[in-house]
Tab-separated table of C-alpha atoms in Angstrom:
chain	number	residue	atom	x	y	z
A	35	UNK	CA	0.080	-8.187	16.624
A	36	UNK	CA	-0.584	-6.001	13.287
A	37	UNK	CA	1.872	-5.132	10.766
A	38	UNK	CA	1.053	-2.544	8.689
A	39	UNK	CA	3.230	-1.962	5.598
A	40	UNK	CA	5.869	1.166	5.804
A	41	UNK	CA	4.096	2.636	1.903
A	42	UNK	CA	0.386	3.244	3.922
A	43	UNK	CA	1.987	5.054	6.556
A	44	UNK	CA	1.040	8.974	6.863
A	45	UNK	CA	3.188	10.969	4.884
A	46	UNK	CA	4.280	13.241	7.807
A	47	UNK	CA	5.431	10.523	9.733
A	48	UNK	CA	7.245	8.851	6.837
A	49	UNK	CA	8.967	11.760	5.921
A	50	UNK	CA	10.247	12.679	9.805
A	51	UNK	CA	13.772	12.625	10.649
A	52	UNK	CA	13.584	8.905	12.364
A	53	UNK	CA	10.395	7.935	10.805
A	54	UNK	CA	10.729	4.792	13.362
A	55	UNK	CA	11.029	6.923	15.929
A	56	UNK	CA	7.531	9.084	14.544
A	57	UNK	CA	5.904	5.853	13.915
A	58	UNK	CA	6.284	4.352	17.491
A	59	UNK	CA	5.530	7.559	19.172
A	60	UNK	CA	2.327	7.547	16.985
A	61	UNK	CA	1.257	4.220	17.499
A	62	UNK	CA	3.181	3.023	20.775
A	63	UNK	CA	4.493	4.901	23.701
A	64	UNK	CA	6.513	7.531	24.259
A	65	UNK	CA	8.859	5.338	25.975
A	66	UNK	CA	9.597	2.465	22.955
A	67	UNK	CA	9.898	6.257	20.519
A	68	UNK	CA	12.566	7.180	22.546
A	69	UNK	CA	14.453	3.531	22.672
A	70	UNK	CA	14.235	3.537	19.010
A	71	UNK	CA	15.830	6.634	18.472
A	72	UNK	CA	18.779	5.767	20.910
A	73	UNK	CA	19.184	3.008	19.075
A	74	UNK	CA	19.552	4.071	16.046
A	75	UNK	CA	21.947	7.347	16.897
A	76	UNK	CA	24.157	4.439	18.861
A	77	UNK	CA	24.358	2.487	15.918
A	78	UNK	CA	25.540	5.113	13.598
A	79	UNK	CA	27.948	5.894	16.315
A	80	UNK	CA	28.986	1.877	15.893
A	81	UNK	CA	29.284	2.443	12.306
A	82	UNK	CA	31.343	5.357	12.589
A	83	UNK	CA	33.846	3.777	14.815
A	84	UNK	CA	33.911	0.821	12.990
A	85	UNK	CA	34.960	2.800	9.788
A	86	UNK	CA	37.330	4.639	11.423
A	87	UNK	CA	38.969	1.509	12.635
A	88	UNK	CA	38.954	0.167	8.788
A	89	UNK	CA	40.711	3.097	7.640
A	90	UNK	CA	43.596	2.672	10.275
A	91	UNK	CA	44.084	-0.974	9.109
A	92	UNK	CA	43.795	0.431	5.095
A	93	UNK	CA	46.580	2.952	5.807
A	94	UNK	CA	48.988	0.462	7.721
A	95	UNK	CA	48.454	-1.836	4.686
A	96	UNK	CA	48.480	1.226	1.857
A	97	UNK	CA	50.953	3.575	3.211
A	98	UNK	CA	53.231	0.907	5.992
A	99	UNK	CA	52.063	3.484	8.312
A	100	UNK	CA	51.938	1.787	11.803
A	101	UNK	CA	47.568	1.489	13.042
A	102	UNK	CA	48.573	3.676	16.325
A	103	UNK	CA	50.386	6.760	14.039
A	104	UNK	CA	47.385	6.224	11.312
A	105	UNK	CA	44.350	6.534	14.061
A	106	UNK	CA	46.425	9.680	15.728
């Protein structure tokens, strides 16, 4: 197993939309590209959730506005 530091990667694939996404498809398979890119659009998914969750709770506690009227 090699690790090769993020700064000598190819510009083009450090500057790509996922760039883990461009770096496993470059040096990997297709197949590990792909699972890296799921993973990282479910996890902003998470995040948004999560967020959304903390606002519900910081509006009950702010306003007295009940979680289930706040998250409606």
């Amino acid at each position: 197993m090699v690790a090769i530091p993020f700064s000598q990667m190819p510009p083009e694939l450090r500057g790509a939309e996922i760039p883990g996404m461009a770096i496993a498809d470059a040096y990997s398979s297709h197949s590990l590209a792909v699972a890296i890119g799921l993973g990282s659009a479910i996890s902003v998914v998470g995040l948004i959730v999560i967020e959304f969750l903390a606002l519900g709770r910081v509006a009950n506690y702010v306003l007295g506005v009940p979680v289930r009227a706040a998250l409606a």
